[in-house]
Short mmCIF file of C-alpha atoms in Angstrom, two decimals:
data_model
loop_
_atom_site.label_atom_id
_atom_site.label_comp_id
_atom_site.label_asym_id
_atom_site.label_seq_id
_atom_site.Cartn_x
_atom_site.Cartn_y
_atom_site.Cartn_z
CA UNK A 1 13.44 162.45 12.65
CA UNK A 2 13.37 161.32 9.20
CA UNK A 3 14.90 164.05 6.91
CA UNK A 4 16.15 162.20 3.68
CA UNK A 5 14.37 161.34 0.72
CA UNK A 6 10.60 161.51 -0.30
CA UNK A 7 9.37 159.75 2.82
CA UNK A 8 11.07 162.50 4.90
CA UNK A 9 9.43 165.16 2.81
CA UNK A 10 6.12 163.49 3.00
CA UNK A 11 6.57 163.59 6.85
CA UNK A 12 7.53 167.11 6.73
CA UNK A 13 4.63 168.24 4.60
CA UNK A 14 2.05 166.16 6.99
CA UNK A 15 3.24 168.51 9.71
CA UNK A 16 1.07 171.25 8.04
CA UNK A 17 -1.82 169.75 9.68
CA UNK A 18 -2.86 171.30 12.89
CA UNK A 19 -1.74 169.28 16.07
CA UNK A 20 0.46 167.14 13.89
CA UNK A 21 4.11 167.25 15.10
CA UNK A 22 7.10 165.43 13.52
CA UNK A 23 6.54 162.02 15.62
CA UNK A 24 2.85 161.80 14.47
CA UNK A 25 3.76 162.93 10.79
CA UNK A 26 6.26 159.98 10.66
CA UNK A 27 3.54 157.62 12.01
CA UNK A 28 1.02 159.08 9.43
CA UNK A 29 3.48 158.43 6.51
CA UNK A 30 4.40 154.98 7.44
CA UNK A 31 0.62 154.26 8.05
CA UNK A 32 -0.55 155.91 4.57
CA UNK A 33 2.26 153.91 2.56
CA UNK A 34 2.30 150.65 4.28
CA UNK A 35 -1.35 150.11 5.25
CA UNK A 36 -3.72 152.33 3.34
CA UNK A 37 -2.40 153.36 -0.09
CA UNK A 38 -5.83 153.60 -1.35
CA UNK A 39 -7.06 155.96 1.37
CA UNK A 40 -4.08 158.09 0.75
CA UNK A 41 -4.62 158.23 -2.98
CA UNK A 42 -8.28 159.32 -2.41
CA UNK A 43 -7.07 161.68 0.35
CA UNK A 44 -4.66 163.44 -2.06
CA UNK A 45 -7.28 163.52 -4.95
CA UNK A 46 -10.01 164.87 -2.66
CA UNK A 47 -7.51 167.56 -1.05
CA UNK A 48 -6.52 168.82 -4.69
CA UNK A 49 -10.30 168.89 -5.61
CA UNK A 50 -11.36 170.75 -2.39
CA UNK A 51 -8.60 173.25 -2.84
CA UNK A 52 -9.76 173.85 -6.26
CA UNK A 53 -13.53 174.02 -5.91
CA UNK A 54 -14.02 175.28 -2.28
CA UNK A 55 -14.10 179.13 -2.02
CA UNK A 56 -16.07 181.71 -0.04
CA UNK A 57 -19.85 182.41 -0.12
CA UNK A 58 -20.34 185.62 -1.93
CA UNK A 59 -22.91 186.73 0.89
CA UNK A 60 -21.53 185.28 4.29
CA UNK A 61 -17.78 184.46 3.34
CA UNK A 62 -18.19 180.77 4.86
CA UNK A 63 -16.34 178.10 2.99
CA UNK A 64 -18.54 176.44 0.37
CA UNK A 65 -18.34 174.82 -3.17
CA UNK A 66 -21.16 176.93 -4.64
CA UNK A 67 -21.22 180.54 -5.13
CA UNK A 68 -23.60 181.09 -2.37
CA UNK A 69 -23.88 178.67 0.55
CA UNK A 70 -26.81 176.56 1.49
CA UNK A 71 -27.72 178.65 4.49
CA UNK A 72 -27.54 181.97 2.47
CA UNK A 73 -29.46 180.11 -0.56
CA UNK A 74 -32.12 179.03 2.09
CA UNK A 75 -35.40 181.23 1.64
CA UNK A 76 -36.72 179.90 4.97
CA UNK A 77 -33.85 181.69 6.54
CA UNK A 78 -34.16 185.51 7.87
CA UNK A 79 -31.52 187.28 5.99
CA UNK A 80 -32.24 190.31 8.19
CA UNK A 81 -30.80 188.59 11.32
CA UNK A 82 -27.24 188.17 11.04
CA UNK A 83 -24.81 186.08 13.33
CA UNK A 84 -21.20 187.61 13.20
CA UNK A 85 -18.62 184.71 13.74
CA UNK A 86 -14.84 184.45 13.37
CA UNK A 87 -14.66 181.06 11.41
CA UNK A 88 -16.94 178.65 9.25
CA UNK A 89 -16.37 176.31 11.94
CA UNK A 90 -18.10 178.64 14.46
CA UNK A 91 -21.08 179.24 12.22
CA UNK A 92 -21.44 175.44 11.64
CA UNK A 93 -21.34 174.44 15.38
CA UNK A 94 -23.77 177.29 16.13
CA UNK A 95 -26.12 175.86 13.43
CA UNK A 96 -25.77 172.64 15.02
CA UNK A 97 -26.46 173.66 18.71
CA UNK A 98 -29.08 176.20 18.50
CA UNK A 99 -32.21 176.94 16.52
CA UNK A 100 -31.07 180.18 15.38
CA UNK A 101 -32.68 180.66 12.08
CA UNK A 102 -30.81 183.82 10.45
CA UNK A 103 -27.77 184.10 8.29
CA UNK A 104 -24.29 184.13 9.45
CA UNK A 105 -21.16 186.39 8.58
CA UNK A 106 -17.93 184.86 8.73
CA UNK A 107 -15.08 187.41 9.63
CA UNK A 108 -12.10 184.80 8.86
CA UNK A 109 -10.27 186.31 11.73
CA UNK A 110 -10.47 189.05 14.33
CA UNK A 111 -9.36 192.64 14.49
CA UNK A 112 -5.50 192.62 15.05
CA UNK A 113 -3.82 195.73 14.08
CA UNK A 114 -0.43 194.50 14.74
CA UNK A 115 -0.83 191.87 12.50
CA UNK A 116 -2.25 194.28 9.80
CA UNK A 117 -5.71 192.76 10.17
CA UNK A 118 -8.13 195.90 10.03
CA UNK A 119 -11.94 195.90 9.38
CA UNK A 120 -11.43 195.67 5.55
CA UNK A 121 -9.54 192.18 5.88
CA UNK A 122 -12.33 190.94 7.81
CA UNK A 123 -15.15 192.16 5.27
CA UNK A 124 -16.43 194.56 7.74
CA UNK A 125 -16.82 196.99 4.89
CA UNK A 126 -19.18 194.94 3.20
CA UNK A 127 -21.18 194.28 6.29
CA UNK A 128 -21.41 197.96 7.02
CA UNK A 129 -22.79 198.70 3.45
CA UNK A 130 -25.34 195.96 4.18
CA UNK A 131 -26.34 197.75 7.21
CA UNK A 132 -26.43 201.21 5.38
CA UNK A 133 -28.75 199.93 3.04
CA UNK A 134 -31.08 198.43 5.45
CA UNK A 135 -30.59 194.88 4.69
CA UNK A 136 -29.68 194.07 8.32
CA UNK A 137 -32.04 194.62 11.27
CA UNK A 138 -30.37 192.78 13.87
CA UNK A 139 -26.70 191.63 14.63
CA UNK A 140 -25.74 188.90 16.97
CA UNK A 141 -22.09 188.97 17.84
CA UNK A 142 -20.70 185.75 18.50
CA UNK A 143 -16.93 186.13 18.22
CA UNK A 144 -14.49 184.43 20.65
CA UNK A 145 -14.36 185.53 24.26
CA UNK A 146 -10.77 186.33 23.92
CA UNK A 147 -9.15 190.08 24.02
CA UNK A 148 -9.21 190.46 20.09
CA UNK A 149 -12.63 188.89 19.80
CA UNK A 150 -14.17 191.02 22.21
CA UNK A 151 -12.49 194.01 20.52
CA UNK A 152 -13.88 192.95 17.46
CA UNK A 153 -17.37 192.70 18.91
CA UNK A 154 -17.09 196.04 20.26
CA UNK A 155 -16.01 197.46 17.02
CA UNK A 156 -19.05 195.94 15.05
CA UNK A 157 -21.25 197.00 17.84
CA UNK A 158 -20.41 200.53 17.31
CA UNK A 159 -20.86 200.17 13.46
CA UNK A 160 -24.15 198.78 14.41
CA UNK A 161 -25.01 201.69 16.60
CA UNK A 162 -24.07 204.06 13.81
CA UNK A 163 -26.61 202.50 11.36
CA UNK A 164 -29.17 201.96 13.92
CA UNK A 165 -29.16 198.29 13.87
CA UNK A 166 -29.75 196.46 16.92
CA UNK A 167 -26.84 194.37 18.31
CA UNK A 168 -26.27 191.81 20.94
CA UNK A 169 -23.37 189.78 22.44
CA UNK A 170 -23.78 186.12 23.28
CA UNK A 171 -23.82 185.45 26.90
CA UNK A 172 -20.57 184.63 28.88
CA UNK A 173 -20.58 183.02 32.21
CA UNK A 174 -20.36 179.55 34.06
CA UNK A 175 -20.94 176.67 31.46
CA UNK A 176 -23.64 174.25 31.75
CA UNK A 177 -22.59 171.60 34.36
CA UNK A 178 -19.79 173.71 35.49
CA UNK A 179 -18.92 173.79 39.32
CA UNK A 180 -18.00 177.00 40.75
CA UNK A 181 -15.17 175.54 42.57
CA UNK A 182 -13.30 174.71 39.59
CA UNK A 183 -14.10 177.63 37.22
CA UNK A 184 -11.49 180.44 36.63
CA UNK A 185 -11.76 183.70 38.20
CA UNK A 186 -12.28 185.69 34.98
CA UNK A 187 -15.17 183.65 34.06
CA UNK A 188 -16.72 183.77 37.69
CA UNK A 189 -16.10 187.50 37.56
CA UNK A 190 -18.10 187.81 34.28
CA UNK A 191 -20.77 185.65 35.38
CA UNK A 192 -21.34 187.60 38.42
CA UNK A 193 -21.19 190.99 36.52
CA UNK A 194 -23.67 189.56 33.88
CA UNK A 195 -26.21 188.24 36.46
CA UNK A 196 -29.89 188.36 35.40
CA UNK A 197 -32.96 189.06 37.40
CA UNK A 198 -35.17 186.03 38.04
CA UNK B 1 -20.30 166.19 11.75
CA UNK B 2 -20.22 167.65 8.38
CA UNK B 3 -21.48 165.15 5.92
CA UNK B 4 -22.69 167.04 2.84
CA UNK B 5 -20.51 168.26 -0.18
CA UNK B 6 -16.97 168.43 -0.75
CA UNK B 7 -16.01 169.94 2.56
CA UNK B 8 -17.64 166.71 4.16
CA UNK B 9 -15.96 164.52 1.94
CA UNK B 10 -12.54 166.00 2.88
CA UNK B 11 -13.10 165.46 6.25
CA UNK B 12 -14.21 161.82 5.81
CA UNK B 13 -11.00 161.21 3.98
CA UNK B 14 -8.82 162.82 6.65
CA UNK B 15 -10.09 160.21 8.87
CA UNK B 16 -8.07 157.71 7.04
CA UNK B 17 -5.12 159.12 9.04
CA UNK B 18 -4.18 157.22 12.14
CA UNK B 19 -5.32 158.94 15.21
CA UNK B 20 -7.65 161.12 13.33
CA UNK B 21 -11.36 160.95 14.10
CA UNK B 22 -14.25 162.93 12.64
CA UNK B 23 -13.82 166.06 15.09
CA UNK B 24 -9.95 166.41 14.33
CA UNK B 25 -10.59 165.78 10.67
CA UNK B 26 -13.10 168.59 10.75
CA UNK B 27 -10.68 171.01 12.25
CA UNK B 28 -7.88 169.86 9.75
CA UNK B 29 -10.35 170.55 6.92
CA UNK B 30 -11.12 173.93 8.04
CA UNK B 31 -7.33 174.68 9.01
CA UNK B 32 -6.16 173.75 5.35
CA UNK B 33 -8.82 175.51 3.57
CA UNK B 34 -8.70 178.65 5.49
CA UNK B 35 -5.20 179.07 6.68
CA UNK B 36 -2.90 176.89 4.80
CA UNK B 37 -3.85 176.27 1.16
CA UNK B 38 -0.48 176.35 -0.09
CA UNK B 39 0.75 173.59 2.33
CA UNK B 40 -2.29 171.60 1.50
CA UNK B 41 -1.65 171.83 -2.06
CA UNK B 42 2.27 170.55 -1.49
CA UNK B 43 0.78 167.79 0.97
CA UNK B 44 -1.54 166.63 -2.07
CA UNK B 45 1.29 166.67 -4.39
CA UNK B 46 3.85 165.14 -2.00
CA UNK B 47 1.40 162.27 -1.19
CA UNK B 48 0.90 161.49 -4.79
CA UNK B 49 4.53 161.47 -5.59
CA UNK B 50 5.33 159.37 -2.73
CA UNK B 51 2.51 156.83 -3.39
CA UNK B 52 3.82 156.67 -6.93
CA UNK B 53 7.55 156.26 -6.14
CA UNK B 54 7.93 154.65 -2.85
CA UNK B 55 8.13 151.12 -2.83
CA UNK B 56 9.74 148.06 -1.03
CA UNK B 57 13.54 147.69 -0.90
CA UNK B 58 14.27 144.53 -2.85
CA UNK B 59 16.39 143.09 -0.15
CA UNK B 60 15.15 144.21 3.26
CA UNK B 61 11.48 144.99 1.94
CA UNK B 62 11.56 148.36 3.97
CA UNK B 63 10.13 151.31 2.29
CA UNK B 64 12.19 153.38 -0.04
CA UNK B 65 12.14 155.00 -3.36
CA UNK B 66 15.11 153.28 -4.69
CA UNK B 67 15.18 149.71 -5.79
CA UNK B 68 17.45 148.85 -2.93
CA UNK B 69 17.30 151.04 0.42
CA UNK B 70 20.36 153.14 1.70
CA UNK B 71 21.04 150.68 4.47
CA UNK B 72 21.35 147.48 2.13
CA UNK B 73 23.29 149.56 -0.52
CA UNK B 74 25.79 150.48 2.20
CA UNK B 75 28.99 148.42 1.62
CA UNK B 76 30.01 149.20 5.23
CA UNK B 77 27.08 147.32 6.74
CA UNK B 78 27.47 143.56 7.44
CA UNK B 79 24.75 142.00 5.52
CA UNK B 80 25.43 138.57 7.18
CA UNK B 81 23.77 139.97 10.26
CA UNK B 82 19.97 140.62 9.92
CA UNK B 83 17.74 142.22 12.42
CA UNK B 84 14.21 141.13 11.93
CA UNK B 85 11.53 143.90 12.55
CA UNK B 86 7.74 144.22 12.07
CA UNK B 87 7.63 147.62 10.40
CA UNK B 88 10.20 150.00 8.59
CA UNK B 89 9.41 152.32 11.77
CA UNK B 90 10.98 149.68 13.83
CA UNK B 91 13.94 149.41 11.53
CA UNK B 92 14.45 153.02 11.47
CA UNK B 93 14.09 153.49 15.56
CA UNK B 94 16.72 150.86 15.93
CA UNK B 95 19.06 152.43 13.35
CA UNK B 96 18.75 155.56 15.41
CA UNK B 97 18.93 153.97 18.94
CA UNK B 98 21.68 151.42 18.57
CA UNK B 99 25.13 150.94 16.91
CA UNK B 100 24.00 147.93 15.04
CA UNK B 101 26.00 147.79 11.84
CA UNK B 102 23.99 144.97 10.06
CA UNK B 103 21.03 144.70 7.56
CA UNK B 104 17.25 144.68 8.35
CA UNK B 105 14.53 142.52 7.24
CA UNK B 106 11.13 143.94 7.46
CA UNK B 107 8.07 141.61 7.76
CA UNK B 108 5.19 144.29 7.27
CA UNK B 109 3.17 142.44 10.06
CA UNK B 110 3.57 139.34 12.26
CA UNK B 111 2.08 135.91 12.10
CA UNK B 112 -1.58 135.81 12.20
CA UNK B 113 -3.21 132.99 10.86
CA UNK B 114 -6.63 134.17 11.76
CA UNK B 115 -5.99 137.14 9.49
CA UNK B 116 -4.60 134.98 6.82
CA UNK B 117 -1.32 136.25 7.31
CA UNK B 118 1.20 133.34 6.97
CA UNK B 119 4.97 132.83 6.60
CA UNK B 120 4.85 133.74 2.80
CA UNK B 121 3.05 137.03 3.48
CA UNK B 122 5.70 138.19 5.78
CA UNK B 123 8.48 137.29 3.15
CA UNK B 124 9.84 134.56 5.25
CA UNK B 125 10.14 132.33 2.46
CA UNK B 126 12.74 134.85 0.94
CA UNK B 127 14.50 135.02 4.28
CA UNK B 128 14.53 131.19 4.49
CA UNK B 129 16.24 130.98 1.29
CA UNK B 130 18.88 133.58 2.20
CA UNK B 131 19.59 131.30 5.14
CA UNK B 132 19.57 128.17 3.06
CA UNK B 133 22.18 129.69 0.52
CA UNK B 134 24.51 130.75 3.56
CA UNK B 135 23.98 134.42 3.27
CA UNK B 136 22.95 135.02 6.60
CA UNK B 137 25.24 134.07 9.64
CA UNK B 138 23.14 135.85 12.59
CA UNK B 139 19.61 136.81 13.19
CA UNK B 140 18.44 139.23 15.77
CA UNK B 141 14.70 138.98 16.53
CA UNK B 142 13.33 142.47 17.17
CA UNK B 143 9.47 141.77 16.74
CA UNK B 144 7.20 143.37 19.21
CA UNK B 145 6.53 141.81 22.48
CA UNK B 146 3.11 141.18 22.01
CA UNK B 147 1.66 137.45 21.57
CA UNK B 148 1.90 137.49 17.81
CA UNK B 149 5.27 139.27 17.82
CA UNK B 150 6.40 136.37 20.06
CA UNK B 151 5.00 133.67 18.09
CA UNK B 152 6.60 135.24 15.04
CA UNK B 153 9.94 135.32 16.70
CA UNK B 154 9.64 131.78 17.72
CA UNK B 155 8.87 130.77 14.29
CA UNK B 156 11.76 132.44 12.64
CA UNK B 157 13.96 131.01 15.52
CA UNK B 158 12.92 127.74 14.44
CA UNK B 159 13.74 128.49 11.01
CA UNK B 160 17.10 129.72 12.02
CA UNK B 161 17.86 126.27 13.84
CA UNK B 162 16.86 124.44 10.84
CA UNK B 163 19.66 126.30 8.84
CA UNK B 164 22.18 126.22 11.45
CA UNK B 165 21.99 130.19 11.96
CA UNK B 166 22.32 131.97 15.28
CA UNK B 167 19.35 133.60 16.40
CA UNK B 168 18.80 135.87 19.28
CA UNK B 169 15.88 137.74 20.80
CA UNK B 170 16.17 141.24 22.09
CA UNK B 171 15.92 141.38 25.69
CA UNK B 172 12.67 142.14 27.54
CA UNK B 173 12.49 143.56 31.09
CA UNK B 174 12.26 146.88 33.08
CA UNK B 175 12.83 149.98 30.88
CA UNK B 176 15.55 152.23 31.78
CA UNK B 177 14.40 154.72 34.42
CA UNK B 178 11.48 152.36 35.21
CA UNK B 179 10.47 151.95 38.88
CA UNK B 180 9.57 148.61 40.09
CA UNK B 181 6.58 150.13 41.91
CA UNK B 182 4.92 151.33 38.67
CA UNK B 183 5.63 148.53 36.24
CA UNK B 184 3.15 145.97 35.30
CA UNK B 185 3.59 142.47 36.65
CA UNK B 186 3.93 140.73 33.19
CA UNK B 187 7.07 142.78 32.75
CA UNK B 188 8.46 142.44 35.99
CA UNK B 189 7.97 138.50 35.69
CA UNK B 190 9.58 138.63 32.49
CA UNK B 191 12.53 140.97 33.93
CA UNK B 192 12.89 138.49 36.94
CA UNK B 193 13.08 135.26 34.75
CA UNK B 194 15.53 136.84 32.47
CA UNK B 195 17.83 137.97 35.20
CA UNK B 196 21.59 137.99 34.27
CA UNK B 197 24.63 136.83 36.49
CA UNK B 198 26.65 139.98 37.23
#
């Protein structure tokens, strides 16, 4: 790979993008410098502006350029029903896919004691305070279906129980259109155990 | 896709990168803002610096931050043997893969009259002048094996003949390790017609 000079440096820094390795980064460098200098200029400036202005919503911790994000500022949304997600992207995708009309709470991660990520790093102290003061009536736990995501959901579920807040976990099972033949055994076992009466 | 606000704007501008669509761009935005703000800052600054400083080599037209690129400035390289390539990336890859010890000449494109790209846009006037003044003894045409690439090679070959400069085209045929069974018929026909006596 190119290592020398500014071009090599640009290639290396482009590797900070997710899913971009040295080869792709090199292609991007050449493309930007040869074919799209205007776009590259706009990209650099937008990136600087975004880094400067985009912070976390004071209520739900999602990414926003205002103090309070659009969803939290929306009076039509029910602030007593809160959906817990791991990342802003998750909140956004749920907002697109469902008719959920409550607020979100973004953890920015999952409980992972080995990495030093405890409840406070995820803002769970703030969430617990809101539950204690009666600001939340229902929690929907939409953390990922990974070991850490499940552990985080369980932990928050316990917090909710402590403060007599109703908590539910999103369903896990066979995805829509999924054929049983091609589904992994873990998902199938989950779907089987979580069967519902018709 | 996110369209509103600075976050949407960042996502849109990231789409200027080659191979990056709206979904990947959104993932990149979230990643940069959530997990790698330091890297994003360095990326933006490096991009601005690169756009500002990286220009074209005065001799071979490749991308460089100096007036004359490293290869052209290298006294050990033979400036009378020139390899013609379409892009700086091509020059770089040939430099890595071969023991070629001459100079390069980067066209930054290929002849494409419909898009308004004629000989002058590719710097062929400069190249012809160098051939006319006897600065070049041999040309190696390493444009891509596309219709336009072939046409460009043919055109430059004619220029070379006019100035009595020896010109050769890189070989086209079955790639190393390629099995005949899986090779497209065009390549196979090329390889068959271009057979060499043992």
